[in-house]
Short mmCIF file of C-alpha atoms in Angstrom, two decimals:
data_model
loop_
_atom_site.label_atom_id
_atom_site.label_comp_id
_atom_site.label_asym_id
_atom_site.label_seq_id
_atom_site.Cartn_x
_atom_site.Cartn_y
_atom_site.Cartn_z
CA MET A 1 135.23 -133.69 27.70
CA LYS A 2 136.98 -136.06 30.26
CA THR A 3 139.77 -138.43 28.79
CA ILE A 4 139.88 -141.93 29.69
CA LEU A 5 142.51 -144.37 29.00
CA LEU A 6 141.74 -147.76 27.91
CA ILE A 7 144.68 -150.39 28.28
CA GLU A 8 143.34 -153.72 27.28
CA ASP A 9 144.73 -156.68 25.07
CA ASN A 10 141.74 -158.34 23.78
CA GLU A 11 140.82 -156.17 20.59
CA LEU A 12 137.16 -157.18 20.69
CA ILE A 13 136.61 -155.64 24.41
CA ARG A 14 138.96 -152.80 23.67
CA GLU A 15 137.13 -151.68 20.57
CA SER A 16 133.92 -152.16 21.82
CA THR A 17 134.36 -150.99 25.30
CA ALA A 18 135.74 -147.35 23.55
CA GLU A 19 132.93 -147.14 21.75
CA ILE A 20 130.52 -147.46 24.64
CA LEU A 21 132.45 -144.65 26.41
CA GLU A 22 132.83 -142.43 23.11
CA LEU A 23 128.89 -142.62 22.78
CA ALA A 24 128.69 -141.44 26.49
CA GLY A 25 130.63 -138.08 25.58
CA TYR A 26 134.11 -139.34 26.76
CA ARG A 27 137.35 -138.96 24.51
CA VAL A 28 139.09 -142.53 24.89
CA LEU A 29 142.61 -143.07 24.37
CA THR A 30 143.37 -146.94 23.81
CA ALA A 31 146.59 -149.31 24.46
CA GLU A 32 147.22 -152.79 23.91
CA ASN A 33 149.20 -153.65 26.64
CA GLY A 34 150.34 -152.30 29.92
CA LYS A 35 153.80 -150.95 28.33
CA LEU A 36 151.93 -148.83 25.65
CA GLY A 37 149.53 -147.67 28.56
CA VAL A 38 152.09 -146.26 30.18
CA GLU A 39 153.55 -144.29 27.43
CA GLN A 40 150.27 -143.25 26.31
CA ALA A 41 149.40 -141.80 29.72
CA ARG A 42 152.76 -139.81 29.95
CA ALA A 43 152.38 -138.51 26.54
CA THR A 44 148.52 -137.17 27.30
CA ARG A 45 147.66 -137.33 30.95
CA PRO A 46 144.12 -139.15 31.11
CA ASP A 47 141.52 -138.15 33.60
CA LEU A 48 140.65 -141.89 34.45
CA VAL A 49 142.57 -145.51 33.66
CA ILE A 50 140.47 -148.30 32.87
CA CYS A 51 142.93 -151.29 33.03
CA ASP A 52 142.69 -154.96 32.23
CA ILE A 53 145.09 -157.16 34.77
CA MET A 54 146.10 -160.02 32.56
CA MET A 55 148.05 -158.59 29.89
CA PRO A 56 151.71 -159.24 28.08
CA VAL A 57 154.85 -157.05 28.34
CA LEU A 58 153.35 -155.53 31.38
CA ASP A 59 150.39 -156.60 33.54
CA GLY A 60 147.30 -154.45 35.26
CA TYR A 61 149.14 -154.56 38.60
CA GLY A 62 152.43 -153.38 36.86
CA VAL A 63 150.64 -150.49 35.08
CA LEU A 64 149.14 -149.46 38.63
CA GLN A 65 152.43 -149.72 40.37
CA ILE A 66 154.34 -147.39 37.56
CA PHE A 67 151.60 -144.91 37.96
CA SER A 68 152.08 -144.54 41.90
CA GLN A 69 155.61 -144.06 41.64
CA ASP A 70 155.21 -141.62 39.04
CA PRO A 71 154.48 -137.68 40.43
CA GLU A 72 152.65 -136.86 36.95
CA LEU A 73 150.30 -139.89 36.95
CA ALA A 74 150.13 -140.72 40.89
CA GLY A 75 146.29 -140.29 42.24
CA LEU A 76 144.44 -140.77 38.86
CA PRO A 77 141.33 -142.65 39.14
CA PHE A 78 142.38 -146.31 38.40
CA ILE A 79 139.60 -149.03 37.68
CA PHE A 80 140.74 -152.25 37.07
CA LEU A 81 139.13 -154.63 34.10
CA THR A 82 138.98 -158.16 34.68
CA ALA A 83 137.58 -161.98 34.32
CA LYS A 84 139.46 -162.98 37.28
CA THR A 85 136.73 -162.83 40.37
CA GLU A 86 139.22 -164.72 42.93
CA ARG A 87 139.13 -162.73 46.50
CA VAL A 88 142.98 -162.77 46.47
CA ASP A 89 143.81 -160.85 43.23
CA MET A 90 140.96 -157.95 44.08
CA ARG A 91 142.72 -157.63 47.36
CA LYS A 92 146.28 -157.33 45.79
CA GLY A 93 144.87 -154.72 43.37
CA MET A 94 143.15 -152.69 46.13
CA GLU A 95 146.34 -152.67 47.98
CA LEU A 96 148.04 -151.25 45.11
CA GLY A 97 145.98 -148.36 44.95
CA ALA A 98 143.15 -149.61 42.66
CA ASP A 99 139.60 -147.58 42.90
CA ASP A 100 137.21 -149.77 41.76
CA TYR A 101 136.71 -153.15 39.51
CA LEU A 102 134.74 -154.36 37.19
CA THR A 103 134.32 -157.99 36.01
CA LYS A 104 134.27 -159.18 32.42
CA PRO A 105 131.71 -159.58 31.00
CA PHE A 106 130.20 -156.36 31.89
CA GLU A 107 126.77 -154.37 31.23
CA GLU A 108 127.37 -151.13 29.67
CA SER A 109 125.42 -149.53 32.77
CA GLU A 110 127.93 -150.81 35.18
CA LEU A 111 130.64 -149.46 32.88
CA LEU A 112 129.45 -146.07 32.95
CA SER A 113 128.08 -145.83 36.47
CA ALA A 114 131.63 -147.07 37.63
CA VAL A 115 133.37 -144.32 35.31
CA SER A 116 131.25 -141.62 36.27
CA GLY A 117 131.33 -142.36 40.16
CA ARG A 118 135.26 -142.24 40.08
CA LEU A 119 135.30 -139.02 38.15
CA ASN A 120 132.99 -137.54 40.46
CA ARG A 121 134.50 -138.64 43.58
CA PHE A 122 138.14 -137.46 42.30
CA ARG A 123 137.02 -134.36 40.52
CA GLN A 124 139.43 -131.60 41.46
CA LEU A 125 139.53 -127.71 40.12
CA ARG A 126 141.81 -127.23 37.40
CA ALA A 127 144.53 -124.50 37.58
CA ASP A 128 142.98 -122.89 34.83
CA TYR A 129 139.83 -122.31 33.02
CA ASP A 130 139.40 -121.00 29.42
CA LEU A 131 136.43 -118.72 30.11
CA GLN A 132 136.48 -117.64 26.40
CA ARG A 133 135.46 -121.41 25.58
CA GLY A 134 133.29 -122.73 27.72
CA GLY A 135 135.45 -122.72 31.00
CA LEU A 136 132.78 -120.98 33.18
CA GLN A 137 130.22 -123.87 32.76
CA GLU A 138 133.26 -126.65 33.54
CA PHE A 139 134.44 -124.49 36.60
CA LEU A 140 130.37 -124.47 38.08
CA ALA A 141 130.35 -128.25 37.28
CA ASP A 142 133.76 -128.76 39.05
CA ALA A 143 132.58 -126.62 42.04
CA ARG A 144 129.48 -127.98 42.62
CA VAL A 145 131.11 -131.66 43.31
CA VAL A 146 134.30 -130.35 44.89
CA GLY A 147 132.71 -127.95 47.30
CA ASN A 148 129.49 -130.13 47.81
CA LEU A 149 127.41 -127.12 46.68
CA GLU A 150 124.34 -129.05 45.87
CA GLY A 151 122.32 -125.91 45.80
CA LEU A 152 124.64 -124.40 42.76
CA THR A 153 122.80 -123.91 39.53
CA VAL A 154 125.09 -125.52 36.80
CA ASP A 155 123.11 -124.96 33.52
CA ARG A 156 122.57 -121.20 32.83
CA LYS A 157 120.86 -119.97 29.91
CA LEU A 158 121.97 -116.96 27.87
CA HIS A 159 120.42 -113.56 28.21
CA VAL A 160 120.71 -111.39 24.95
CA ALA A 161 121.36 -107.57 25.72
CA PRO A 162 120.96 -105.66 22.37
CA LYS A 163 123.39 -102.82 21.67
CA LYS A 164 122.97 -99.85 24.10
CA GLN A 165 120.73 -101.40 26.22
CA THR A 166 121.15 -100.51 30.31
CA ILE A 167 122.05 -103.71 32.14
CA TYR A 168 121.92 -102.20 35.43
CA ARG A 169 122.00 -98.44 36.63
CA GLU A 170 123.88 -96.74 39.40
CA GLY A 171 122.47 -97.04 42.69
CA ASP A 172 120.54 -100.31 41.93
CA GLU A 173 120.68 -103.33 44.53
CA PRO A 174 122.94 -106.13 43.19
CA THR A 175 121.17 -109.35 42.39
CA ARG A 176 123.67 -111.21 40.21
CA LEU A 177 126.91 -111.47 38.84
CA TYR A 178 127.67 -110.94 35.13
CA PHE A 179 129.41 -113.14 32.68
CA VAL A 180 130.00 -111.75 29.31
CA GLN A 181 129.60 -114.94 26.76
CA SER A 182 129.87 -112.64 23.31
CA GLY A 183 129.71 -108.88 22.56
CA ARG A 184 131.01 -105.91 24.92
CA VAL A 185 129.42 -104.32 28.12
CA LYS A 186 131.13 -100.84 29.60
CA THR A 187 130.71 -99.73 32.87
CA ILE A 188 129.96 -95.86 33.37
CA LYS A 189 130.43 -93.79 36.36
CA THR A 190 128.82 -90.22 36.60
CA THR A 191 130.83 -87.44 38.25
CA ALA A 192 129.16 -84.61 40.40
CA ALA A 193 129.25 -82.62 37.23
CA GLY A 194 127.34 -84.81 35.33
CA LYS A 195 130.06 -86.28 32.88
CA GLU A 196 130.58 -89.67 32.26
CA LEU A 197 133.80 -91.62 32.60
CA ILE A 198 134.16 -95.35 31.57
CA THR A 199 135.37 -97.27 34.15
CA GLY A 200 135.79 -100.60 32.31
CA ILE A 201 135.15 -102.33 28.91
CA TYR A 202 134.49 -106.12 29.50
CA GLY A 203 134.16 -108.59 26.41
CA PRO A 204 133.75 -112.57 26.31
CA GLY A 205 135.26 -114.37 29.11
CA GLU A 206 135.06 -111.70 31.77
CA PHE A 207 133.00 -110.97 34.53
CA PHE A 208 131.62 -107.58 36.00
CA GLY A 209 129.00 -106.43 38.92
CA TYR A 210 130.62 -108.17 41.46
CA MET A 211 132.06 -105.53 43.69
CA PRO A 212 128.91 -104.55 45.30
CA LEU A 213 128.48 -107.91 45.97
CA LEU A 214 131.67 -108.49 47.87
CA GLU A 215 131.12 -105.21 49.74
CA HIS A 216 127.31 -105.38 50.12
CA THR A 217 126.74 -101.99 48.81
CA LYS A 218 124.51 -100.86 46.02
CA HIS A 219 126.19 -100.26 42.37
CA SER A 220 128.33 -97.45 42.35
CA ASP A 221 128.36 -97.53 38.27
CA SER A 222 125.95 -98.37 35.35
CA ALA A 223 126.38 -100.98 32.93
CA VAL A 224 125.41 -100.88 29.31
CA ALA A 225 125.67 -103.12 26.04
CA VAL A 226 127.98 -101.53 23.86
CA ASP A 227 127.40 -104.51 21.35
CA ASP A 228 124.74 -106.85 20.94
CA SER A 229 125.64 -109.05 24.05
CA GLU A 230 125.41 -112.19 25.32
CA LEU A 231 125.33 -112.91 29.12
CA VAL A 232 125.22 -115.30 31.78
CA TYR A 233 123.91 -114.27 35.11
CA ILE A 234 124.78 -116.02 38.39
CA PRO A 235 122.59 -115.39 41.12
CA LYS A 236 123.60 -113.28 44.36
CA ASP A 237 122.73 -116.66 46.15
CA ASP A 238 125.13 -119.02 44.11
CA PHE A 239 127.78 -115.80 44.30
CA THR A 240 127.53 -116.25 47.99
CA GLN A 241 128.07 -119.96 47.81
CA LEU A 242 131.31 -119.65 45.33
CA VAL A 243 132.63 -117.25 47.63
CA LEU A 244 132.18 -118.50 51.00
CA ARG A 245 131.19 -122.44 51.40
CA ASN A 246 134.31 -123.84 50.58
CA PRO A 247 137.85 -122.68 50.45
CA GLU A 248 139.12 -124.62 47.48
CA VAL A 249 136.21 -123.22 45.56
CA SER A 250 136.54 -119.39 46.82
CA GLN A 251 140.30 -119.33 46.13
CA GLN A 252 139.83 -120.75 42.57
CA PHE A 253 136.91 -118.12 41.51
CA ILE A 254 138.48 -115.16 43.27
CA ARG A 255 141.60 -115.91 40.95
CA LEU A 256 139.13 -115.96 38.25
CA LEU A 257 137.58 -112.54 39.11
CA ALA A 258 141.30 -110.88 40.67
CA GLY A 259 142.52 -110.39 36.89
CA ARG A 260 139.94 -107.71 35.99
CA VAL A 261 140.81 -105.99 39.59
CA SER A 262 144.40 -105.83 38.99
CA GLU A 263 143.47 -104.47 35.64
CA ARG A 264 141.35 -101.75 37.13
CA GLU A 265 143.89 -100.74 39.39
CA GLN A 266 146.42 -100.50 36.73
CA GLN A 267 143.98 -98.28 34.64
CA LEU A 268 143.47 -95.69 37.36
CA VAL A 269 147.16 -95.49 38.44
CA GLY A 270 147.70 -94.98 34.53
CA MET A 271 145.18 -92.22 34.09
CA ALA A 272 146.74 -90.72 37.11
CA TYR A 273 150.42 -90.90 36.22
CA ASN A 274 150.97 -91.46 32.44
CA SER A 275 151.01 -89.02 29.59
CA ILE A 276 147.78 -89.12 27.10
CA ARG A 277 149.85 -90.98 24.41
CA ARG A 278 150.52 -93.83 26.86
CA ARG A 279 147.21 -93.86 27.82
CA VAL A 280 145.39 -93.92 24.73
CA ALA A 281 148.45 -96.66 23.67
CA ASP A 282 147.36 -98.88 26.72
CA THR A 283 143.62 -98.42 25.84
CA LEU A 284 144.28 -99.72 22.27
CA LEU A 285 146.32 -102.64 23.13
CA ARG A 286 143.55 -103.66 25.68
CA LEU A 287 140.76 -103.47 23.37
CA HIS A 288 142.87 -104.93 20.49
CA GLU A 289 143.89 -107.84 22.66
CA GLN A 290 139.73 -108.62 23.67
CA HIS A 291 139.06 -109.04 19.86
CA ALA A 292 142.20 -110.90 18.76
CA ALA A 293 140.35 -114.12 18.90
CA ASP A 294 137.79 -112.96 16.58
CA ALA A 295 138.82 -110.13 14.34
CA SER A 296 141.49 -107.59 14.10
CA ALA A 297 139.80 -104.47 13.84
CA PHE A 298 137.27 -103.47 16.64
CA GLN A 299 135.02 -100.57 16.94
CA LEU A 300 134.31 -97.83 19.99
CA SER A 301 132.98 -94.56 19.81
CA ARG A 302 135.31 -91.59 19.88
CA ASP A 303 133.47 -90.13 22.64
CA ASP A 304 133.58 -93.85 24.56
CA MET A 305 137.30 -94.08 24.31
CA ALA A 306 138.07 -90.60 25.09
CA ALA A 307 135.73 -91.41 28.39
CA LEU A 308 138.06 -94.96 29.13
CA VAL A 309 141.04 -93.03 28.53
CA GLY A 310 140.05 -90.07 30.75
CA THR A 311 140.63 -87.41 28.19
CA ALA A 312 138.60 -84.98 25.86
CA PRO A 313 137.49 -86.41 22.79
CA GLU A 314 139.50 -84.03 20.72
CA SER A 315 142.71 -84.95 22.43
CA LEU A 316 141.95 -88.73 21.66
CA ILE A 317 141.11 -87.97 17.99
CA ARG A 318 144.54 -85.91 17.94
CA THR A 319 146.73 -88.75 19.35
CA LEU A 320 144.82 -91.46 17.20
CA SER A 321 145.67 -89.34 14.07
CA GLU A 322 149.49 -88.81 15.10
CA PHE A 323 149.36 -93.07 15.66
CA LYS A 324 147.93 -93.24 12.19
CA GLN A 325 150.61 -91.10 10.67
CA ASP A 326 153.53 -93.20 12.61
CA GLY A 327 152.13 -96.49 11.01
CA LEU A 328 151.04 -98.15 14.21
CA ILE A 329 147.19 -98.02 13.62
CA GLU A 330 144.54 -97.93 10.97
CA LEU A 331 141.72 -96.04 11.01
CA ALA A 332 138.54 -96.63 8.81
CA GLY A 333 135.31 -95.13 9.80
CA LYS A 334 134.76 -96.33 13.18
CA ASP A 335 136.89 -99.13 12.92
CA ILE A 336 140.20 -99.09 14.66
CA ARG A 337 142.93 -101.77 13.54
CA VAL A 338 146.35 -102.02 15.73
CA LEU A 339 149.24 -102.87 13.21
CA GLN A 340 152.09 -102.87 15.45
CA PRO A 341 150.94 -104.32 18.99
CA GLU A 342 154.38 -104.81 20.12
CA LYS A 343 156.02 -101.48 18.89
CA LEU A 344 152.91 -99.85 20.94
CA ARG A 345 153.86 -102.11 24.21
CA ARG A 346 157.43 -101.10 23.97
CA ALA A 347 157.27 -97.46 23.26
CA HIS A 348 157.73 -94.98 25.57
CA TRP A 349 155.91 -91.74 25.55
#
């Protein structure tokens, strides 16, 4: 939700304008004079400012000048709200850096059009998107505007994948990128001897299935739903736009993917060099962190966990029993609860 700071000394205009903006889905902060408006902006940086010109204490010109000299506020979209229509006043505001003017009285459509136009023109990709809380849709919407990606689909429906359903198979042609909205998905690699090795467990807020799209190869593993899951599909054409069409968009998109690539590299190094106790501890911590937002306990079959760790089920069960005796975890049927994550993380095995 975009935040708009409204600086207006007339109470009636301030309240009615704020109501229009709130009904349109914006979060609105208000201030009754320029001094309070500057303080409000420094406390909570808005996405756009609507400011009256003629106000007590500090007028609109003064507000804009302070903003332009403040590194944290400079460059914010700024719309002047004024009853004065003399050309000299408009020129002064534009010279100071105002982006638009609204002359009072104005129609609701004029206000909303000016706001949406400024926000779209000045939309930038944020440094961070919370993928577990709607960040994917926000990123796609911003990427479409910033990268001028008109063909990019923004509104995406959820696809339900029941527990144990195969999402794609080893050797399939890649047709899309997958994003986990809820639930969990495992990727499996089958060895020449027919043994299954779990190459990853993906939870809410994580992407999977992107390596063959980047490498232009077939899927080298299979993907199966561990739980009843909800997935978002990003078609191959959209993936290509996000990666290739605009440098700013591609850099941010690759950053969103890169965390998982780094984790997989660490996992493979750990499987090669760490002890069985260290590998089990690291796997428990990863699964615990995936479920920290919704529950402290998680479920994963012992066979799947053994495949994820890269050991025999018997060795996994023995190690879990040792952790339980040490008071680090709690086992209740298929449920596993990590009791002392910091001790697991700091321990040297």
